[in-house]
PDB file of C-alpha atoms in Angstrom:
ATOM      1  CA  LYS A 876      -3.954  23.673  36.246  1.00 82.00           C
ATOM      2  CA  GLN A 877      -0.885  24.210  34.121  1.00 86.00           C
ATOM      3  CA  GLU A 878       2.218  25.317  36.021  1.00 90.00           C
ATOM      4  CA  VAL A 879       5.427  26.456  34.353  1.00 94.00           C
ATOM      5  CA  THR A 880       8.716  26.559  36.201  1.00 95.00           C
ATOM      6  CA  GLN A 881      12.057  27.911  35.033  1.00 96.00           C
ATOM      7  CA  ILE A 882      15.456  26.989  36.398  1.00 93.00           C
ATOM      8  CA  PRO A 883      17.761  28.672  37.282  1.00 92.00           C
ATOM      9  CA  ALA A 884      16.168  31.901  38.459  1.00 93.00           C
ATOM     10  CA  ALA A 885      19.380  33.749  37.666  1.00 95.00           C
ATOM     11  CA  LEU A 886      22.551  32.925  35.799  1.00 95.00           C
ATOM     12  CA  SER A 887      25.803  34.838  35.370  1.00 96.00           C
ATOM     13  CA  VAL A 888      28.354  33.639  32.837  1.00 96.00           C
ATOM     14  CA  PRO A 889      31.454  34.990  31.110  1.00 96.00           C
ATOM     15  CA  GLU A 890      31.235  36.038  27.524  1.00 97.00           C
ATOM     16  CA  GLY A 891      31.723  33.181  25.067  1.00 97.00           C
ATOM     17  CA  GLU A 892      30.185  30.457  27.130  1.00 96.00           C
ATOM     18  CA  ASN A 893      27.476  28.150  25.871  1.00 97.00           C
ATOM     19  CA  LEU A 894      24.532  27.958  28.221  1.00 95.00           C
ATOM     20  CA  VAL A 895      21.221  26.237  28.757  1.00 96.00           C
ATOM     21  CA  LEU A 896      18.056  27.577  30.283  1.00 97.00           C
ATOM     22  CA  ASN A 897      15.402  25.181  31.494  1.00 97.00           C
ATOM     23  CA  CYS A 898      11.611  25.299  31.414  1.00 97.00           C
ATOM     24  CA  SER A 899       9.278  22.650  32.788  1.00 97.00           C
ATOM     25  CA  PHE A 900       5.496  22.370  32.587  1.00 95.00           C
ATOM     26  CA  THR A 901       3.084  20.094  34.437  1.00 93.00           C
ATOM     27  CA  ASP A 902       0.467  19.399  31.709  1.00 88.00           C
ATOM     28  CA  SER A 903       2.045  17.818  28.655  1.00 86.00           C
ATOM     29  CA  ALA A 904      -1.069  18.460  26.466  1.00 85.00           C
ATOM     30  CA  ILE A 905       0.336  21.669  25.102  1.00 86.00           C
ATOM     31  CA  TYR A 906      -0.206  23.092  21.656  1.00 84.00           C
ATOM     32  CA  ASN A 907       3.103  24.875  21.503  1.00 88.00           C
ATOM     33  CA  LEU A 908       5.743  26.502  23.698  1.00 92.00           C
ATOM     34  CA  GLN A 909       7.345  29.892  23.223  1.00 92.00           C
ATOM     35  CA  TRP A 910      10.505  31.513  24.493  1.00 95.00           C
ATOM     36  CA  PHE A 911      10.533  35.244  25.041  1.00 95.00           C
ATOM     37  CA  ARG A 912      13.218  37.795  25.868  1.00 96.00           C
ATOM     38  CA  GLN A 913      12.578  40.782  28.119  1.00 94.00           C
ATOM     39  CA  ASP A 914      15.068  43.625  28.433  1.00 93.00           C
ATOM     40  CA  PRO A 915      14.970  45.730  31.615  1.00 88.00           C
ATOM     41  CA  GLY A 916      12.020  48.140  31.611  1.00 84.00           C
ATOM     42  CA  LYS A 917      10.796  46.777  28.319  1.00 87.00           C
ATOM     43  CA  GLY A 918       8.113  44.494  26.961  1.00 88.00           C
ATOM     44  CA  LEU A 919       8.568  40.965  25.747  1.00 91.00           C
ATOM     45  CA  THR A 920       9.962  39.905  22.373  1.00 92.00           C
ATOM     46  CA  SER A 921       9.185  36.461  20.995  1.00 90.00           C
ATOM     47  CA  LEU A 922      12.384  34.461  20.253  1.00 94.00           C
ATOM     48  CA  LEU A 923      11.220  31.027  19.256  1.00 93.00           C
ATOM     49  CA  LEU A 924       8.019  29.057  19.108  1.00 90.00           C
ATOM     50  CA  ILE A 925       7.981  25.240  18.981  1.00 91.00           C
ATOM     51  CA  GLN A 926       4.824  23.501  17.833  1.00 88.00           C
ATOM     52  CA  SER A 927       3.856  20.383  19.767  1.00 87.00           C
ATOM     53  CA  SER A 928       4.769  18.248  16.780  1.00 89.00           C
ATOM     54  CA  GLN A 929       8.318  19.658  16.646  1.00 91.00           C
ATOM     55  CA  ARG A 930      11.325  18.692  18.705  1.00 92.00           C
ATOM     56  CA  GLU A 931      13.404  21.848  18.204  1.00 94.00           C
ATOM     57  CA  GLN A 932      13.625  25.236  16.552  1.00 93.00           C
ATOM     58  CA  THR A 933      16.710  27.298  15.727  1.00 95.00           C
ATOM     59  CA  SER A 934      17.273  30.957  15.232  1.00 94.00           C
ATOM     60  CA  GLY A 935      20.872  32.108  14.884  1.00 96.00           C
ATOM     61  CA  ARG A 936      22.742  31.262  18.057  1.00 97.00           C
ATOM     62  CA  LEU A 937      19.537  30.125  19.772  1.00 97.00           C
ATOM     63  CA  ASN A 938      18.204  26.581  19.791  1.00 97.00           C
ATOM     64  CA  ALA A 939      15.044  25.568  21.637  1.00 96.00           C
ATOM     65  CA  SER A 940      14.070  21.916  22.226  1.00 96.00           C
ATOM     66  CA  LEU A 941      10.842  20.410  23.377  1.00 96.00           C
ATOM     67  CA  ASP A 942      10.132  17.125  25.061  1.00 95.00           C
ATOM     68  CA  LYS A 943       6.403  16.932  25.686  1.00 91.00           C
ATOM     69  CA  SER A 944       6.453  13.536  27.349  1.00 91.00           C
ATOM     70  CA  SER A 945       8.789  14.726  30.078  1.00 94.00           C
ATOM     71  CA  GLY A 946       7.289  18.219  30.289  1.00 94.00           C
ATOM     72  CA  ARG A 947      10.521  20.025  29.485  1.00 96.00           C
ATOM     73  CA  SER A 948      11.976  22.580  27.155  1.00 97.00           C
ATOM     74  CA  THR A 949      15.475  23.967  26.981  1.00 97.00           C
ATOM     75  CA  LEU A 950      16.839  27.105  25.405  1.00 97.00           C
ATOM     76  CA  TYR A 951      20.452  26.774  24.302  1.00 97.00           C
ATOM     77  CA  ILE A 952      22.437  29.894  23.694  1.00 97.00           C
ATOM     78  CA  ALA A 953      25.735  29.422  21.860  1.00 97.00           C
ATOM     79  CA  ALA A 954      28.738  31.698  22.304  1.00 97.00           C
ATOM     80  CA  SER A 955      27.017  34.087  24.672  1.00 97.00           C
ATOM     81  CA  GLN A 956      27.564  37.842  24.351  1.00 97.00           C
ATOM     82  CA  PRO A 957      26.943  40.724  26.738  1.00 96.00           C
ATOM     83  CA  GLY A 958      24.031  41.743  24.503  1.00 96.00           C
ATOM     84  CA  ASP A 959      22.318  38.497  25.440  1.00 97.00           C
ATOM     85  CA  SER A 960      21.879  39.803  28.988  1.00 97.00           C
ATOM     86  CA  ALA A 961      18.135  39.934  29.652  1.00 97.00           C
ATOM     87  CA  THR A 962      15.323  37.921  31.282  1.00 95.00           C
ATOM     88  CA  TYR A 963      14.182  34.871  29.353  1.00 97.00           C
ATOM     89  CA  LEU A 964      10.698  33.568  29.817  1.00 96.00           C
ATOM     90  CA  CYS A 965       8.978  30.476  28.510  1.00 96.00           C
ATOM     91  CA  ALA A 966       5.193  30.223  28.075  1.00 93.00           C
ATOM     92  CA  VAL A 967       2.558  27.707  26.998  1.00 91.00           C
ATOM     93  CA  PRO A 968      -1.032  28.217  25.975  1.00 85.00           C
ATOM     94  CA  ARG A 969      -3.503  27.656  28.757  1.00 76.00           C
ATOM     95  CA  GLY A 970      -5.673  24.622  28.470  1.00 65.00           C
ATOM     96  CA  GLY A 971      -3.601  23.253  25.640  1.00 54.00           C
ATOM     97  CA  THR A 972      -5.260  25.454  23.008  1.00 57.00           C
ATOM     98  CA  SER A 973      -3.691  27.980  20.682  1.00 53.00           C
ATOM     99  CA  TYR A 974      -6.037  30.810  21.650  1.00 64.00           C
ATOM    100  CA  GLY A 975      -3.074  32.811  22.872  1.00 72.00           C
ATOM    101  CA  LYS A 976      -3.890  32.781  26.538  1.00 81.00           C
ATOM    102  CA  LEU A 977      -0.458  32.064  27.880  1.00 87.00           C
ATOM    103  CA  THR A 978       0.878  30.680  31.158  1.00 90.00           C
ATOM    104  CA  PHE A 979       4.390  32.005  31.803  1.00 93.00           C
ATOM    105  CA  GLY A 980       7.284  30.750  33.858  1.00 95.00           C
ATOM    106  CA  GLN A 981       8.928  33.088  36.336  1.00 95.00           C
ATOM    107  CA  GLY A 982      11.845  33.756  34.058  1.00 95.00           C
ATOM    108  CA  THR A 983      15.640  33.319  34.148  1.00 96.00           C
ATOM    109  CA  ILE A 984      17.693  36.520  34.558  1.00 95.00           C
ATOM    110  CA  LEU A 985      20.829  36.100  32.444  1.00 97.00           C
ATOM    111  CA  THR A 986      23.886  38.222  32.832  1.00 97.00           C
ATOM    112  CA  VAL A 987      26.759  37.789  30.393  1.00 97.00           C
ATOM    113  CA  HIS A 988      29.824  39.711  31.547  1.00 96.00           C
ATOM    114  CA  PRO A 989      32.738  40.668  29.322  1.00 93.00           C
TER     115      PRO A 989
ATOM    116  CA  ASN B 835       4.046  50.984  12.212  1.00 68.00           C
ATOM    117  CA  ALA B 836       4.188  51.525  15.983  1.00 79.00           C
ATOM    118  CA  GLY B 837       3.119  47.990  17.006  1.00 92.00           C
ATOM    119  CA  VAL B 838       1.532  47.943  20.447  1.00 95.00           C
ATOM    120  CA  THR B 839       1.473  51.165  22.383  1.00 95.00           C
ATOM    121  CA  GLN B 840       0.502  51.693  26.021  1.00 97.00           C
ATOM    122  CA  THR B 841      -0.241  54.831  28.031  1.00 96.00           C
ATOM    123  CA  PRO B 842       0.703  55.957  30.503  1.00 96.00           C
ATOM    124  CA  LYS B 843       4.230  54.568  31.052  1.00 95.00           C
ATOM    125  CA  PHE B 844       4.195  55.263  34.774  1.00 95.00           C
ATOM    126  CA  GLN B 845       1.358  56.024  37.236  1.00 96.00           C
ATOM    127  CA  VAL B 846       1.111  56.457  40.972  1.00 97.00           C
ATOM    128  CA  LEU B 847      -2.355  56.164  42.580  1.00 96.00           C
ATOM    129  CA  LYS B 848      -3.693  56.363  46.085  1.00 97.00           C
ATOM    130  CA  THR B 849      -5.776  53.504  47.436  1.00 97.00           C
ATOM    131  CA  GLY B 850      -9.352  53.830  46.209  1.00 96.00           C
ATOM    132  CA  GLN B 851      -8.607  55.978  43.165  1.00 97.00           C
ATOM    133  CA  SER B 852      -9.585  54.775  39.690  1.00 96.00           C
ATOM    134  CA  MET B 853      -7.787  54.867  36.404  1.00 96.00           C
ATOM    135  CA  THR B 854      -7.785  53.386  32.922  1.00 97.00           C
ATOM    136  CA  LEU B 855      -4.801  51.939  31.198  1.00 97.00           C
ATOM    137  CA  GLN B 856      -4.872  52.385  27.448  1.00 97.00           C
ATOM    138  CA  CYS B 857      -3.598  50.022  24.791  1.00 97.00           C
ATOM    139  CA  ALA B 858      -3.698  50.296  21.023  1.00 97.00           C
ATOM    140  CA  GLN B 859      -2.233  48.218  18.159  1.00 96.00           C
ATOM    141  CA  ASP B 860      -1.871  49.065  14.490  1.00 95.00           C
ATOM    142  CA  MET B 861      -1.281  45.567  13.169  1.00 93.00           C
ATOM    143  CA  ASN B 862      -5.001  44.783  12.489  1.00 93.00           C
ATOM    144  CA  HIS B 863      -4.881  41.933  15.028  1.00 93.00           C
ATOM    145  CA  ASN B 864      -8.084  40.357  16.273  1.00 92.00           C
ATOM    146  CA  SER B 865      -6.866  39.180  19.664  1.00 92.00           C
ATOM    147  CA  MET B 866      -5.674  41.414  22.487  1.00 95.00           C
ATOM    148  CA  TYR B 867      -4.548  40.623  26.053  1.00 95.00           C
ATOM    149  CA  TRP B 868      -3.802  42.270  29.371  1.00 97.00           C
ATOM    150  CA  TYR B 869      -1.164  40.734  31.662  1.00 96.00           C
ATOM    151  CA  ARG B 870       0.359  41.781  34.935  1.00 97.00           C
ATOM    152  CA  GLN B 871       3.937  41.062  35.953  1.00 95.00           C
ATOM    153  CA  ASP B 872       4.996  40.803  39.544  1.00 93.00           C
ATOM    154  CA  PRO B 873       8.494  40.009  40.863  1.00 83.00           C
ATOM    155  CA  GLY B 874       9.198  36.281  40.853  1.00 76.00           C
ATOM    156  CA  MET B 875       5.788  35.417  39.400  1.00 77.00           C
ATOM    157  CA  GLY B 876       6.167  35.803  35.657  1.00 85.00           C
ATOM    158  CA  LEU B 877       3.254  37.263  33.716  1.00 92.00           C
ATOM    159  CA  ARG B 878      -0.374  36.410  34.564  1.00 94.00           C
ATOM    160  CA  LEU B 879      -3.304  36.914  32.253  1.00 93.00           C
ATOM    161  CA  ILE B 880      -5.952  39.397  33.506  1.00 96.00           C
ATOM    162  CA  TYR B 881      -8.386  39.598  30.610  1.00 95.00           C
ATOM    163  CA  TYR B 882      -8.362  38.921  26.919  1.00 93.00           C
ATOM    164  CA  SER B 883     -10.398  39.760  23.880  1.00 94.00           C
ATOM    165  CA  ALA B 884     -10.636  37.363  20.962  1.00 89.00           C
ATOM    166  CA  SER B 885     -12.270  39.911  18.681  1.00 89.00           C
ATOM    167  CA  GLU B 886     -13.959  43.292  18.708  1.00 90.00           C
ATOM    168  CA  GLY B 887     -16.902  43.319  21.057  1.00 88.00           C
ATOM    169  CA  THR B 888     -15.882  40.184  23.047  1.00 91.00           C
ATOM    170  CA  THR B 889     -13.917  39.954  26.267  1.00 94.00           C
ATOM    171  CA  ASP B 890     -13.265  37.152  28.717  1.00 92.00           C
ATOM    172  CA  LYS B 891     -11.603  36.643  32.078  1.00 93.00           C
ATOM    173  CA  GLY B 892      -8.127  35.323  32.487  1.00 91.00           C
ATOM    174  CA  GLU B 893      -6.316  34.003  35.478  1.00 89.00           C
ATOM    175  CA  VAL B 894      -6.498  37.072  37.796  1.00 94.00           C
ATOM    176  CA  PRO B 895      -9.512  39.278  36.731  1.00 96.00           C
ATOM    177  CA  ASN B 896     -10.678  40.435  40.201  1.00 96.00           C
ATOM    178  CA  GLY B 897     -10.561  44.214  40.641  1.00 96.00           C
ATOM    179  CA  TYR B 898     -10.350  44.964  36.923  1.00 97.00           C
ATOM    180  CA  ASN B 899     -12.666  45.670  34.039  1.00 97.00           C
ATOM    181  CA  VAL B 900     -11.889  45.854  30.315  1.00 97.00           C
ATOM    182  CA  SER B 901     -13.343  47.402  27.196  1.00 96.00           C
ATOM    183  CA  ARG B 902     -12.596  46.478  23.632  1.00 95.00           C
ATOM    184  CA  LEU B 903     -13.513  49.799  22.131  1.00 85.00           C
ATOM    185  CA  ASN B 904     -12.774  48.797  18.582  1.00 94.00           C
ATOM    186  CA  LYS B 905     -10.400  46.508  16.789  1.00 95.00           C
ATOM    187  CA  ARG B 906      -7.384  48.700  17.645  1.00 96.00           C
ATOM    188  CA  GLU B 907      -7.990  49.556  21.276  1.00 96.00           C
ATOM    189  CA  PHE B 908      -8.318  47.484  24.488  1.00 97.00           C
ATOM    190  CA  SER B 909      -8.418  49.326  27.807  1.00 97.00           C
ATOM    191  CA  LEU B 910      -8.034  48.061  31.351  1.00 98.00           C
ATOM    192  CA  ARG B 911      -9.800  49.879  34.188  1.00 97.00           C
ATOM    193  CA  LEU B 912      -9.139  49.795  37.908  1.00 96.00           C
ATOM    194  CA  GLU B 913     -12.285  51.044  39.622  1.00 93.00           C
ATOM    195  CA  SER B 914     -10.866  51.235  43.142  1.00 96.00           C
ATOM    196  CA  ALA B 915      -7.121  50.713  43.237  1.00 96.00           C
ATOM    197  CA  ALA B 916      -5.555  48.610  45.989  1.00 97.00           C
ATOM    198  CA  PRO B 917      -1.895  48.223  46.942  1.00 96.00           C
ATOM    199  CA  SER B 918      -2.061  44.610  45.729  1.00 96.00           C
ATOM    200  CA  GLN B 919      -2.490  45.998  42.211  1.00 97.00           C
ATOM    201  CA  THR B 920       0.977  47.547  42.230  1.00 97.00           C
ATOM    202  CA  SER B 921       2.542  45.848  39.253  1.00 97.00           C
ATOM    203  CA  VAL B 922       3.742  46.261  35.707  1.00 96.00           C
ATOM    204  CA  TYR B 923       0.926  45.856  33.223  1.00 97.00           C
ATOM    205  CA  PHE B 924       1.491  44.639  29.711  1.00 96.00           C
ATOM    206  CA  CYS B 925      -0.844  44.635  26.722  1.00 96.00           C
ATOM    207  CA  ALA B 926      -0.320  42.249  23.855  1.00 95.00           C
ATOM    208  CA  SER B 927      -1.937  41.445  20.545  1.00 94.00           C
ATOM    209  CA  ARG B 928      -1.979  38.487  18.185  1.00 90.00           C
ATOM    210  CA  ARG B 929      -3.323  37.747  14.733  1.00 86.00           C
ATOM    211  CA  THR B 930      -5.880  34.966  14.886  1.00 79.00           C
ATOM    212  CA  GLY B 931      -4.774  32.094  12.708  1.00 74.00           C
ATOM    213  CA  ASP B 932      -1.165  33.147  12.721  1.00 71.00           C
ATOM    214  CA  PRO B 933       0.713  29.861  12.397  1.00 67.00           C
ATOM    215  CA  THR B 934       3.634  31.293  14.370  1.00 67.00           C
ATOM    216  CA  ASP B 935       1.170  32.171  17.196  1.00 69.00           C
ATOM    217  CA  THR B 936       3.294  35.182  17.936  1.00 81.00           C
ATOM    218  CA  GLN B 937       2.147  37.691  20.547  1.00 86.00           C
ATOM    219  CA  TYR B 938       3.395  41.275  20.260  1.00 91.00           C
ATOM    220  CA  PHE B 939       3.822  43.090  23.548  1.00 93.00           C
ATOM    221  CA  GLY B 940       3.685  46.726  24.476  1.00 94.00           C
ATOM    222  CA  PRO B 941       6.398  48.451  26.629  1.00 93.00           C
ATOM    223  CA  GLY B 942       4.310  48.181  29.781  1.00 95.00           C
ATOM    224  CA  THR B 943       2.775  50.547  32.381  1.00 96.00           C
ATOM    225  CA  ARG B 944       4.362  50.654  35.760  1.00 96.00           C
ATOM    226  CA  LEU B 945       1.658  51.247  38.362  1.00 97.00           C
ATOM    227  CA  THR B 946       2.205  51.996  42.054  1.00 96.00           C
ATOM    228  CA  VAL B 947      -0.743  52.116  44.442  1.00 96.00           C
ATOM    229  CA  LEU B 948       0.010  53.724  47.770  1.00 95.00           C
TER     230      LEU B 948
END
């Protein structure tokens, strides 16, 4: 059974810092890995998706990496801003397929203070 | 283009009552999903529907039923609510064959069972 773990559970940083969020998964036979953002009281927004054949994806100040062999992914946020404050979740398809049935980590609550 | 909409936004039930959570998407997506989110546990898949007329169980289906009424709508029914079903429920949709594999989430329904 695939298990996804995110560390740390919460993170508080001053504005301008570069930071790394971690995601680990137990079954390395994944099709892809996604990072989502969730604002308080809202649904999830997809940030980045890394296919199993890729090592990283970038979008603006966000960079996500994937190491299937070690079962790890990281989300790097450069020059953090208060607007980045949210919960960040990673997810992988269940059973290694791309049928969209996702297994989520517990999330990292990020607070960026001015 | 409203994306994924969910009704109601909030609901309080007494143990044993029944209710149906509604979800609709206007993106012509084939696949739709119901998740629940509990504190510290991330999101867990309840049921999904790969296409109109088909549904299948996810990770935590007990106590729930679903109906894929048409391509747009996917409802989740609690026949006899229990306090353990207090949670935030999210509906999501996805276009089959989308190379980005992106899931689009609704804003959620916050359900409390007393």
